[in-house]
XYZ file of C-alpha atoms in Angstrom:
671
model
C -56.821 -20.218 -63.244
C -54.267 -21.146 -60.629
C -56.443 -24.080 -59.643
C -56.670 -25.286 -63.244
C -52.939 -24.870 -63.856
C -52.305 -26.885 -60.693
C -54.936 -29.540 -61.302
C -54.265 -30.408 -64.954
C -50.625 -31.541 -64.504
C -51.656 -33.504 -61.392
C -54.457 -35.188 -63.373
C -51.995 -36.135 -66.105
C -49.570 -37.632 -63.570
C -52.456 -39.503 -61.893
C -53.588 -41.096 -65.164
C -50.026 -42.147 -65.932
C -49.781 -43.825 -62.526
C -53.201 -45.508 -62.744
C -52.821 -46.895 -66.274
C -49.530 -48.662 -65.540
C -50.147 -52.428 -66.031
C -48.855 -53.292 -62.553
C -51.247 -50.841 -60.860
C -54.191 -52.094 -62.912
C -53.297 -55.624 -61.808
C -53.387 -54.621 -58.133
C -56.626 -52.698 -58.717
C -58.265 -55.800 -60.233
C -56.962 -57.886 -57.307
C -58.576 -55.416 -54.893
C -61.843 -55.588 -56.849
C -61.878 -59.396 -56.728
C -61.176 -59.351 -52.983
C -63.934 -56.781 -52.498
C -66.374 -58.935 -54.457
C -65.445 -61.975 -52.379
C -66.046 -60.124 -49.114
C -69.019 -58.024 -50.218
C -71.251 -60.922 -51.269
C -71.346 -62.152 -47.670
C -73.850 -60.209 -45.528
C -72.410 -58.396 -42.544
C -68.818 -58.458 -43.783
C -68.066 -55.055 -45.298
C -65.203 -52.702 -46.006
C -63.812 -52.926 -42.477
C -63.330 -56.695 -42.688
C -61.951 -56.502 -46.225
C -59.452 -53.729 -45.519
C -58.403 -55.392 -42.277
C -57.571 -58.467 -44.319
C -55.249 -56.631 -46.735
C -53.571 -54.210 -44.294
C -50.882 -56.715 -43.204
C -49.837 -57.018 -46.876
C -49.800 -53.253 -47.528
C -46.662 -52.609 -45.485
C -43.633 -52.401 -47.746
C -45.616 -52.280 -51.013
C -45.107 -49.664 -53.686
C -47.360 -46.777 -52.526
C -49.401 -46.549 -55.740
C -49.850 -50.340 -55.852
C -51.004 -50.361 -52.240
C -53.455 -47.544 -52.938
C -54.805 -49.405 -55.972
C -55.347 -52.540 -53.885
C -57.195 -50.681 -51.098
C -59.273 -48.450 -53.380
C -60.283 -51.411 -55.556
C -61.556 -53.213 -52.487
C -63.398 -50.168 -51.075
C -65.041 -49.301 -54.394
C -66.663 -52.631 -55.166
C -68.117 -53.578 -51.766
C -71.123 -51.198 -52.085
C -71.778 -52.888 -55.442
C -71.316 -56.529 -54.480
C -73.274 -56.285 -51.223
C -76.354 -55.872 -53.438
C -76.361 -59.644 -54.085
C -77.451 -60.447 -50.527
C -79.949 -57.564 -50.405
C -81.722 -58.569 -53.604
C -81.407 -62.361 -53.576
C -82.026 -63.096 -49.897
C -83.566 -59.999 -48.353
C -80.502 -59.599 -46.142
C -78.768 -56.187 -46.139
C -75.265 -56.878 -47.416
C -74.082 -53.852 -45.423
C -75.497 -50.742 -43.779
C -75.415 -48.994 -47.182
C -77.729 -51.525 -48.868
C -80.584 -51.692 -46.380
C -83.058 -49.656 -48.438
C -82.347 -51.826 -51.496
C -84.008 -54.745 -49.705
C -87.420 -53.037 -49.741
C -87.933 -53.379 -53.513
C -85.001 -55.534 -54.648
C -86.046 -58.608 -52.674
C -89.715 -58.507 -53.807
C -88.451 -58.352 -57.405
C -86.355 -61.479 -56.763
C -89.420 -63.229 -55.345
C -91.263 -62.393 -58.579
C -88.520 -64.070 -60.609
C -86.896 -60.784 -61.681
C -83.654 -61.087 -59.714
C -81.386 -60.607 -62.743
C -83.253 -57.429 -63.713
C -82.984 -56.001 -60.191
C -79.300 -56.864 -59.897
C -78.293 -55.432 -63.254
C -80.266 -52.207 -62.631
C -78.504 -51.958 -59.270
C -75.064 -52.516 -60.802
C -75.648 -50.007 -63.592
C -76.795 -47.472 -60.985
C -73.785 -48.227 -58.801
C -71.432 -47.797 -61.746
C -72.978 -44.466 -62.682
C -72.984 -43.258 -59.067
C -69.333 -44.176 -58.632
C -68.286 -42.457 -61.848
C -70.338 -39.337 -61.172
C -68.956 -39.160 -57.644
C -65.377 -39.397 -58.913
C -66.007 -36.798 -61.649
C -67.575 -34.309 -59.233
C -64.842 -34.838 -56.674
C -62.093 -34.339 -59.234
C -63.102 -30.688 -59.327
C -64.553 -30.461 -55.848
C -61.448 -31.671 -54.020
C -59.773 -28.303 -54.636
C -62.636 -26.239 -53.194
C -64.047 -28.702 -50.658
C -62.211 -27.411 -47.620
C -64.226 -24.201 -47.041
C -67.498 -26.006 -47.817
C -66.853 -28.826 -45.365
C -65.678 -26.349 -42.736
C -69.036 -24.549 -43.079
C -70.772 -27.592 -41.540
C -70.725 -27.093 -37.788
C -72.695 -28.919 -35.094
C -76.103 -27.341 -35.901
C -75.697 -28.278 -39.568
C -74.672 -31.827 -38.683
C -77.682 -32.135 -36.368
C -80.052 -30.912 -39.073
C -78.653 -33.383 -41.621
C -79.321 -36.144 -39.083
C -82.874 -34.884 -38.544
C -83.321 -34.856 -42.326
C -82.362 -38.529 -42.291
C -84.987 -39.167 -39.598
C -87.635 -37.382 -41.658
C -87.563 -40.292 -44.122
C -89.560 -42.198 -41.473
C -92.625 -40.155 -42.499
C -92.495 -41.743 -45.947
C -91.947 -45.288 -44.636
C -94.536 -45.187 -41.828
C -97.050 -47.275 -43.798
C -100.843 -47.399 -43.476
C -100.816 -46.502 -39.771
C -98.503 -43.474 -39.258
C -98.481 -43.927 -35.468
C -96.891 -47.368 -35.933
C -94.111 -45.868 -38.054
C -93.382 -43.131 -35.521
C -93.464 -45.624 -32.643
C -91.118 -47.975 -34.553
C -88.646 -45.130 -35.144
C -88.883 -44.107 -31.481
C -88.264 -47.701 -30.412
C -85.177 -47.778 -32.665
C -83.903 -44.529 -31.143
C -84.361 -45.959 -27.642
C -82.621 -49.244 -28.481
C -79.778 -47.104 -29.814
C -79.365 -45.441 -26.390
C -78.697 -48.747 -24.590
C -75.293 -48.697 -22.918
C -72.906 -46.018 -21.754
C -73.940 -42.450 -22.585
C -71.527 -40.587 -24.820
C -71.578 -37.340 -22.829
C -71.257 -38.298 -19.168
C -70.818 -42.068 -19.221
C -74.052 -42.911 -17.363
C -75.352 -46.427 -17.913
C -78.757 -46.657 -19.600
C -80.765 -49.887 -19.704
C -77.541 -51.726 -18.881
C -75.436 -52.739 -15.936
C -71.836 -53.583 -15.111
C -73.072 -57.091 -14.250
C -73.617 -57.579 -17.988
C -70.529 -55.916 -19.528
C -71.697 -56.670 -23.072
C -74.526 -54.126 -22.865
C -72.259 -51.261 -21.750
C -71.155 -50.654 -25.351
C -74.695 -51.004 -26.684
C -75.750 -53.022 -29.723
C -73.808 -52.902 -32.990
C -75.302 -51.922 -36.335
C -74.263 -55.241 -37.905
C -76.299 -57.196 -35.364
C -79.331 -54.911 -35.493
C -79.282 -54.846 -39.303
C -79.016 -58.640 -39.588
C -81.569 -59.224 -36.821
C -84.099 -56.758 -38.194
C -84.025 -57.934 -41.807
C -82.090 -61.181 -42.203
C -83.649 -63.384 -39.500
C -87.300 -62.512 -40.283
C -86.842 -63.026 -44.026
C -84.954 -66.311 -43.655
C -87.557 -67.647 -41.222
C -90.398 -66.494 -43.479
C -88.904 -68.087 -46.603
C -87.961 -71.260 -44.768
C -91.575 -71.780 -43.746
C -92.587 -71.773 -47.427
C -90.121 -74.569 -48.275
C -89.807 -73.408 -51.882
C -87.390 -71.260 -53.944
C -87.172 -67.502 -53.310
C -88.443 -66.839 -56.835
C -91.926 -68.078 -57.646
C -90.792 -69.776 -60.859
C -87.693 -71.084 -62.569
C -87.599 -68.002 -64.803
C -85.053 -65.361 -63.821
C -86.896 -62.633 -65.687
C -85.678 -60.341 -68.422
C -81.996 -60.464 -67.480
C -79.296 -57.857 -67.194
C -80.099 -56.003 -70.426
C -83.587 -55.109 -69.163
C -82.142 -53.849 -65.896
C -79.750 -51.546 -67.728
C -82.681 -50.242 -69.806
C -84.602 -49.597 -66.583
C -81.680 -47.558 -65.299
C -81.504 -45.537 -68.530
C -85.245 -44.759 -68.320
C -84.614 -43.359 -64.832
C -81.316 -41.640 -65.563
C -82.286 -38.345 -63.911
C -83.321 -40.148 -60.756
C -79.883 -41.786 -60.775
C -78.218 -38.383 -61.241
C -80.127 -36.807 -58.345
C -79.474 -39.714 -55.984
C -75.779 -39.784 -56.940
C -75.503 -36.107 -56.007
C -77.247 -36.900 -52.704
C -74.676 -39.646 -52.144
C -71.738 -37.332 -52.750
C -73.105 -34.605 -50.448
C -74.007 -36.947 -47.590
C -70.752 -38.888 -47.973
C -68.752 -35.710 -47.468
C -70.215 -35.200 -43.996
C -68.220 -37.268 -41.445
C -70.236 -39.673 -39.333
C -73.188 -40.117 -41.689
C -72.151 -41.867 -44.891
C -73.494 -45.382 -45.401
C -75.677 -45.360 -42.313
C -78.222 -42.941 -43.771
C -77.493 -42.142 -47.418
C -79.566 -44.973 -48.904
C -82.587 -44.032 -46.787
C -82.392 -40.372 -47.821
C -82.081 -41.467 -51.462
C -84.978 -43.910 -51.105
C -87.143 -41.236 -49.487
C -86.333 -38.855 -52.349
C -87.102 -41.585 -54.890
C -90.546 -42.189 -53.426
C -91.375 -38.530 -52.907
C -90.378 -37.559 -56.458
C -92.369 -40.365 -58.120
C -95.908 -39.906 -59.418
C -96.924 -43.556 -59.170
C -96.084 -44.812 -55.688
C -98.301 -47.893 -55.602
C -95.520 -50.448 -56.200
C -92.910 -49.178 -53.729
C -92.213 -51.825 -51.126
C -93.532 -54.600 -53.340
C -91.070 -54.527 -56.249
C -90.541 -51.135 -57.906
C -87.278 -50.978 -59.853
C -86.895 -47.291 -58.968
C -86.578 -48.361 -55.325
C -83.389 -50.185 -56.370
C -81.957 -47.543 -58.710
C -82.180 -44.634 -56.230
C -80.367 -46.150 -53.217
C -77.785 -47.967 -55.341
C -76.878 -44.772 -57.201
C -76.298 -42.987 -53.913
C -74.316 -45.587 -51.980
C -71.489 -45.844 -54.518
C -71.315 -42.078 -54.968
C -71.087 -41.859 -51.178
C -67.740 -43.683 -51.201
C -66.216 -40.882 -53.265
C -67.753 -38.269 -50.989
C -66.426 -40.080 -47.921
C -62.896 -39.625 -49.223
C -63.196 -35.825 -48.971
C -63.063 -35.435 -45.153
C -60.721 -38.436 -44.972
C -58.180 -36.903 -47.356
C -58.631 -33.196 -46.553
C -58.865 -33.342 -42.750
C -57.787 -36.858 -41.857
C -61.280 -37.324 -40.389
C -62.668 -40.756 -41.346
C -66.264 -40.553 -42.510
C -66.884 -44.219 -41.662
C -65.254 -47.303 -40.150
C -63.820 -48.420 -43.481
C -62.348 -44.951 -44.033
C -60.673 -45.211 -40.630
C -58.945 -48.397 -41.814
C -58.098 -46.649 -45.088
C -56.357 -43.891 -43.114
C -54.244 -46.536 -41.404
C -53.337 -47.956 -44.814
C -52.287 -44.505 -46.043
C -49.991 -44.212 -43.034
C -48.416 -47.584 -43.797
C -47.744 -46.375 -47.345
C -46.027 -43.229 -46.070
C -48.780 -40.656 -46.649
C -50.386 -38.414 -44.034
C -53.952 -37.443 -44.831
C -54.769 -33.762 -44.468
C -54.291 -30.452 -46.289
C -50.626 -31.261 -46.875
C -51.617 -34.261 -49.023
C -53.562 -31.986 -51.384
C -50.921 -29.293 -51.290
C -47.858 -31.440 -51.901
C -49.226 -34.755 -53.270
C -52.101 -33.670 -55.518
C -51.220 -36.351 -58.074
C -51.606 -39.024 -55.388
C -54.945 -37.510 -54.368
C -56.224 -37.753 -57.928
C -54.776 -41.241 -58.220
C -57.056 -42.260 -55.345
C -60.071 -40.578 -56.965
C -59.629 -42.097 -60.405
C -58.630 -45.489 -59.074
C -62.052 -45.357 -57.414
C -63.703 -44.604 -60.772
C -61.820 -47.352 -62.635
C -62.526 -49.866 -59.862
C -66.245 -49.062 -60.160
C -66.119 -49.817 -63.876
C -64.317 -53.137 -63.367
C -66.449 -54.147 -60.373
C -69.792 -53.265 -61.949
C -68.781 -54.991 -65.184
C -67.915 -58.198 -63.346
C -71.126 -58.052 -61.315
C -73.309 -57.507 -64.395
C -71.596 -60.420 -66.145
C -72.171 -62.660 -63.137
C -75.650 -61.441 -62.178
C -77.540 -63.982 -64.278
C -75.506 -66.867 -62.890
C -75.652 -65.764 -59.265
C -79.364 -64.920 -59.570
C -79.993 -68.640 -60.129
C -79.601 -68.985 -56.368
C -83.218 -67.796 -56.188
C -84.387 -70.958 -57.989
C -82.840 -73.314 -55.420
C -85.221 -74.711 -52.806
C -84.766 -72.359 -49.861
C -84.520 -75.204 -47.355
C -81.125 -75.984 -48.891
C -79.935 -72.378 -48.583
C -81.277 -71.522 -45.119
C -78.779 -73.468 -42.950
C -75.837 -71.873 -44.755
C -77.395 -68.422 -44.394
C -77.837 -69.077 -40.662
C -74.166 -70.084 -40.609
C -73.046 -66.901 -42.404
C -75.052 -64.412 -40.355
C -74.054 -66.044 -37.058
C -70.396 -65.833 -38.094
C -70.800 -62.231 -39.305
C -72.589 -61.195 -36.100
C -69.859 -62.702 -33.920
C -67.272 -60.521 -35.656
C -68.935 -57.476 -34.065
C -67.128 -57.911 -30.712
C -65.909 -61.494 -30.721
C -68.255 -62.199 -27.815
C -70.902 -64.884 -27.316
C -73.228 -62.023 -26.423
C -73.197 -61.152 -30.139
C -75.170 -64.328 -30.872
C -77.607 -63.748 -27.999
C -78.184 -60.180 -29.218
C -78.667 -61.402 -32.779
C -81.383 -63.798 -31.665
C -83.118 -61.183 -29.478
C -83.131 -58.533 -32.225
C -84.142 -61.195 -34.746
C -87.164 -62.084 -32.597
C -88.083 -58.395 -32.415
C -87.679 -58.128 -36.200
C -90.005 -61.116 -36.693
C -92.682 -59.480 -34.520
C -92.274 -56.082 -36.213
C -92.752 -57.784 -39.571
C -95.681 -59.882 -38.353
C -97.679 -56.924 -37.030
C -96.726 -54.538 -39.868
C -94.576 -52.165 -37.834
C -92.095 -50.463 -40.158
C -88.737 -52.217 -39.837
C -87.010 -49.544 -41.976
C -88.292 -46.886 -39.555
C -86.953 -48.894 -36.593
C -83.561 -49.313 -38.252
C -83.315 -45.639 -39.229
C -84.054 -44.696 -35.620
C -81.345 -47.026 -34.333
C -78.754 -45.894 -36.889
C -79.241 -42.197 -36.125
C -79.750 -42.462 -32.357
C -76.140 -42.056 -31.238
C -75.203 -39.169 -33.486
C -78.523 -37.365 -32.962
C -77.914 -37.363 -29.221
C -74.261 -36.363 -29.540
C -74.913 -33.535 -31.993
C -77.828 -32.303 -29.857
C -75.761 -32.225 -26.662
C -72.739 -30.560 -28.257
C -74.783 -28.020 -30.234
C -76.776 -27.183 -27.091
C -73.601 -26.540 -25.079
C -72.048 -24.306 -27.745
C -75.335 -22.484 -28.379
C -75.762 -21.880 -24.635
C -72.337 -20.260 -24.448
C -73.067 -18.056 -27.461
C -76.467 -16.964 -26.138
C -74.786 -15.892 -22.900
C -72.640 -13.565 -24.990
C -75.639 -12.161 -26.843
C -78.859 -13.069 -28.656
C -77.450 -12.135 -32.044
C -74.482 -14.482 -31.692
C -76.739 -17.276 -30.477
C -79.271 -17.021 -33.298
C -76.582 -16.655 -35.963
C -75.107 -19.931 -34.683
C -78.272 -22.033 -34.592
C -79.985 -20.406 -37.604
C -77.249 -20.260 -40.210
C -78.296 -20.261 -43.895
C -77.295 -23.938 -44.238
C -79.398 -24.889 -41.192
C -82.429 -23.008 -42.548
C -82.128 -24.673 -45.963
C -81.863 -28.153 -44.413
C -84.759 -27.335 -42.045
C -86.932 -26.338 -45.018
C -86.030 -29.594 -46.785
C -86.863 -31.559 -43.629
C -90.289 -29.912 -43.226
C -90.990 -30.500 -46.916
C -89.924 -34.135 -46.566
C -92.223 -34.694 -43.572
C -95.248 -32.986 -45.194
C -94.859 -34.898 -48.451
C -94.075 -38.118 -46.575
C -97.215 -37.955 -44.404
C -99.368 -37.383 -47.472
C -97.820 -40.294 -49.336
C -97.251 -42.792 -46.521
C -100.550 -44.631 -46.937
C -99.759 -45.321 -50.596
C -96.445 -46.982 -49.725
C -96.286 -50.391 -48.101
C -92.653 -50.994 -47.046
C -93.628 -54.412 -45.661
C -96.071 -55.245 -48.480
C -99.818 -55.743 -48.125
C -100.809 -57.412 -44.835
C -104.335 -58.548 -43.965
C -105.843 -58.051 -40.526
C -106.343 -60.684 -37.862
C -107.702 -60.875 -34.338
C -107.234 -58.096 -31.799
C -105.387 -60.122 -29.183
C -101.912 -60.711 -30.702
C -101.313 -57.159 -32.079
C -102.469 -55.681 -28.776
C -100.172 -57.927 -26.714
C -97.201 -56.853 -28.870
C -98.123 -53.182 -28.454
C -98.365 -53.642 -24.668
C -94.930 -55.325 -24.631
C -93.377 -52.404 -26.556
C -95.124 -49.942 -24.242
C -93.807 -51.783 -21.177
C -90.224 -51.615 -22.504
C -90.556 -47.894 -23.181
C -92.009 -47.321 -19.715
C -89.069 -49.144 -18.101
C -86.643 -47.139 -20.268
C -88.388 -43.905 -19.223
C -88.052 -44.761 -15.522
C -84.421 -45.767 -16.081
C -83.659 -42.443 -17.801
C -85.425 -40.517 -15.046
C -83.116 -42.083 -12.437
C -79.943 -40.761 -14.154
C -78.337 -37.797 -12.391
C -76.619 -36.083 -15.338
C -79.001 -33.935 -17.393
C -76.903 -34.419 -20.548
C -77.286 -38.204 -20.283
C -80.981 -38.342 -19.406
C -82.633 -35.665 -21.534
C -82.461 -37.496 -24.888
C -83.815 -40.922 -23.803
C -86.345 -39.222 -21.534
C -87.668 -37.061 -24.365
C -87.732 -39.821 -26.985
C -89.336 -42.380 -24.652
C -92.004 -39.848 -23.626
C -92.930 -39.076 -27.235
C -92.936 -42.765 -28.193
C -95.027 -43.687 -25.139
C -97.631 -41.116 -26.186
C -97.712 -42.697 -29.659
C -98.162 -46.156 -28.138
C -100.994 -44.957 -25.872
C -102.727 -43.340 -28.849
C -102.304 -46.612 -30.738
C -103.817 -48.486 -27.803
C -106.837 -46.157 -27.785
C -107.180 -46.634 -31.555
C -107.103 -50.412 -31.094
C -109.743 -50.315 -28.380
C -112.095 -48.258 -30.550
C -111.482 -49.918 -33.940
C -112.990 -53.120 -35.376
C -110.786 -56.116 -36.193
C -110.890 -55.169 -39.886
C -108.905 -51.962 -39.219
C -105.315 -51.828 -40.575
C -104.028 -51.329 -37.035
C -104.647 -55.066 -36.448
C -102.460 -56.252 -39.330
C -101.112 -59.741 -38.606
C -99.179 -61.923 -41.049
C -100.152 -65.034 -39.122
C -103.809 -64.381 -39.916
C -105.421 -66.660 -42.501
C -104.870 -65.611 -46.091
C -101.643 -63.639 -45.606
C -98.990 -66.235 -46.384
C -98.900 -69.898 -47.301
C -96.418 -71.497 -44.928
C -97.178 -75.110 -45.922
C -97.923 -75.946 -42.308
C -94.516 -74.896 -40.916
C -94.882 -73.142 -37.553
C -93.150 -69.848 -36.783
C -91.710 -70.899 -33.433
C -90.704 -74.378 -34.607
C -88.817 -72.843 -37.525
C -87.146 -70.235 -35.304
C -86.122 -73.029 -32.920
C -83.648 -74.326 -35.527
C -81.699 -71.072 -35.394
C -81.985 -70.969 -31.596
C -80.590 -74.501 -31.544
C -77.481 -73.431 -33.475
C -76.836 -70.628 -30.966
C -77.411 -72.851 -27.927
C -75.124 -75.554 -29.311
C -72.489 -72.882 -30.032
C -72.563 -71.760 -26.399
C -72.017 -75.367 -25.308
C -69.571 -76.849 -27.847
C -68.183 -73.879 -29.784
C -69.275 -72.747 -33.217
C -67.638 -75.323 -35.499
C -68.761 -78.416 -33.573
C -72.216 -76.863 -33.145
C -72.336 -76.071 -36.858
C -71.484 -79.654 -37.786
C -74.335 -80.970 -35.595
C -76.731 -78.297 -36.868
C -76.022 -78.803 -40.578
C -76.307 -82.583 -40.414
C -79.540 -82.442 -38.382
C -81.134 -79.708 -40.500
C -80.292 -81.206 -43.880
C -81.320 -84.700 -42.783
C -84.525 -83.811 -40.899
C -85.829 -80.537 -42.362
C -84.489 -80.808 -45.939
C -84.938 -84.611 -46.057
C -81.780 -85.227 -48.067
C -80.046 -88.564 -48.467
C -77.105 -89.134 -46.139
C -74.391 -88.834 -48.778
C -75.709 -85.376 -49.772
C -76.097 -84.400 -46.105
C -72.466 -85.204 -45.368
C -71.201 -83.629 -48.601
C -73.052 -80.318 -48.103
C -72.235 -80.172 -44.385
C -68.552 -80.700 -45.070
C -68.580 -78.074 -47.823
C -70.233 -75.542 -45.495
C -67.732 -76.111 -42.698
C -64.807 -75.926 -45.155
C -66.126 -72.641 -46.577
C -66.504 -70.975 -43.182
C -63.063 -72.188 -42.063
C -61.372 -70.866 -45.215
C -63.127 -67.521 -44.776
C -62.188 -67.252 -41.090
C -58.575 -68.178 -41.805
C -58.333 -65.649 -44.659
C -59.839 -62.866 -42.547
C -57.888 -63.901 -39.433
C -61.142 -64.282 -37.485
C -62.027 -66.533 -34.552
C -65.157 -68.598 -33.985
C -67.516 -68.304 -30.990
C -66.208 -70.534 -28.157
C -68.434 -72.577 -25.843
C -68.275 -74.125 -22.399
C -66.313 -77.024 -23.872
C -63.473 -74.682 -24.881
C -63.282 -73.400 -21.291
C -62.688 -76.932 -20.018
C -60.647 -78.515 -22.824
C -57.894 -76.958 -24.931
C -58.720 -77.717 -28.563
C -56.846 -76.827 -31.776
C -58.192 -74.281 -34.272
C -60.901 -74.202 -35.588
C -62.494 -76.134 -32.701
C -60.974 -73.997 -29.965
């Protein structure tokens, strides 16, 4: 009763603050800014909040909160545009949406997919805010119950989704996940600082690869190259499908799926360090496992959009719990949000709930209202924006190359960002070509760092407790929460293995000759062997045990795959190859010739800087590849350069410099 008597007056004060016209105006401004940032792949909450932080200082606290929360709330909704329309994950929280959203767009059902996604996002955001309104008062003891073993088991649960997404050849899925885990270990080890698969001679690799680059390289580059080779619109016809009303009806038919995935989003969002990096995959895995008919997943099942989109908006509300209660940011955007709270004069932590409960609820219900406004705007605009899928892709591709190169460079503001993007993009193309699960690879990469950290820390604490006594040790590593999550993980793996062959995350792929798939497998095996030797040479046990174990397991999978290839005929699924006859109609456009256009942009950027390189690239591409008349070439090229300059200026971002900028001092944006 004390909680209710405390909460009700605070809720009343919060509503009075939120519904003031000035605060609603700032909330709408934040939503519009979030929409503007979220539609561009790779630019997420961190970039958006960084843009508004300089303006937060000195604002009325409630107005500043409304501006920040409006921006945070809508980005997980608006990033769906890129995922569905172009097959490019708008952010780390919309990666799973690509698997079924993009195939729906290719079928001419983009508006349906988008509106189902927005309805799911709206519901997830509202449910998350409603649950957290009550939960915020009792969350502290629950969150405190999650120690290192519990965090490790949640991470392992995220990895178990790989079993569902392994595809027709389970060994390929496991090997892809292992490869992702190993790529995630590149750089300086978190425990002892040992260098793994990197050297001080190449400083860029010391910090490893960023999620933005790996996400864009794994999904964006392969899809853009694949669509560019077709030289036709993304959608197969001019029809956009049933429109937003049908998508909302689809969501209503699957309302209980949306409820379950929203709850998953809230729970995962509460746990610091997970959040957007894994929640959509857990929700997607649950969606597949709980569905009777699994035949359409990966090729355009609307449920594959509704599940992840329900969870990723609910996750934003959950992420506010550790941020507000403990001052522990659950993600990068929440870290920026903490800085904004400080600028407004609030210190996150128990004292905020104890003394400023009305402000806490203001944040929660601003989040709910922003979801309503953002989803409403997106649903209204979905039909119009979905028409992008009817434009000849050759006209869109150069601008997508421009956007992802710019987004990738924002990772570290280093030319190495572009080199890494191309390298990971090439790997993504080959994974897609030979039907290795790209989602499994990405899940492995995303969870690599925290899996290793949680394992090392839990092992150290458990070792100390076991030295005290067996009872203390077992009570630490086998708590009730750990056992429940372990049971869920085992159940997920068993169900996933049984269902994997019915799910084609990369779509149906015909088989080809033995030579190309075997060469790719040998190349992956060689990398893993080098990584194994590299890990073996490390002195610190804490830094070597994880990569050594993962590389050993993955090498065994690769060797088993090699044996399977040697014994199987060319018609076996293990020899899947998209370049084989009958898989895709590329209208004569070669893979390497098409990829060379993107490589050319990166090479020119290293020589002349990004803007000059972009001008050369756009003019050449539109004139030669798109075969446009010169007046349209110059008009579109100028518009593209103007757009990227306005965006960079607004976000206070620089462009990649080249050798020319080292020799000649040039004004912005050329230098």
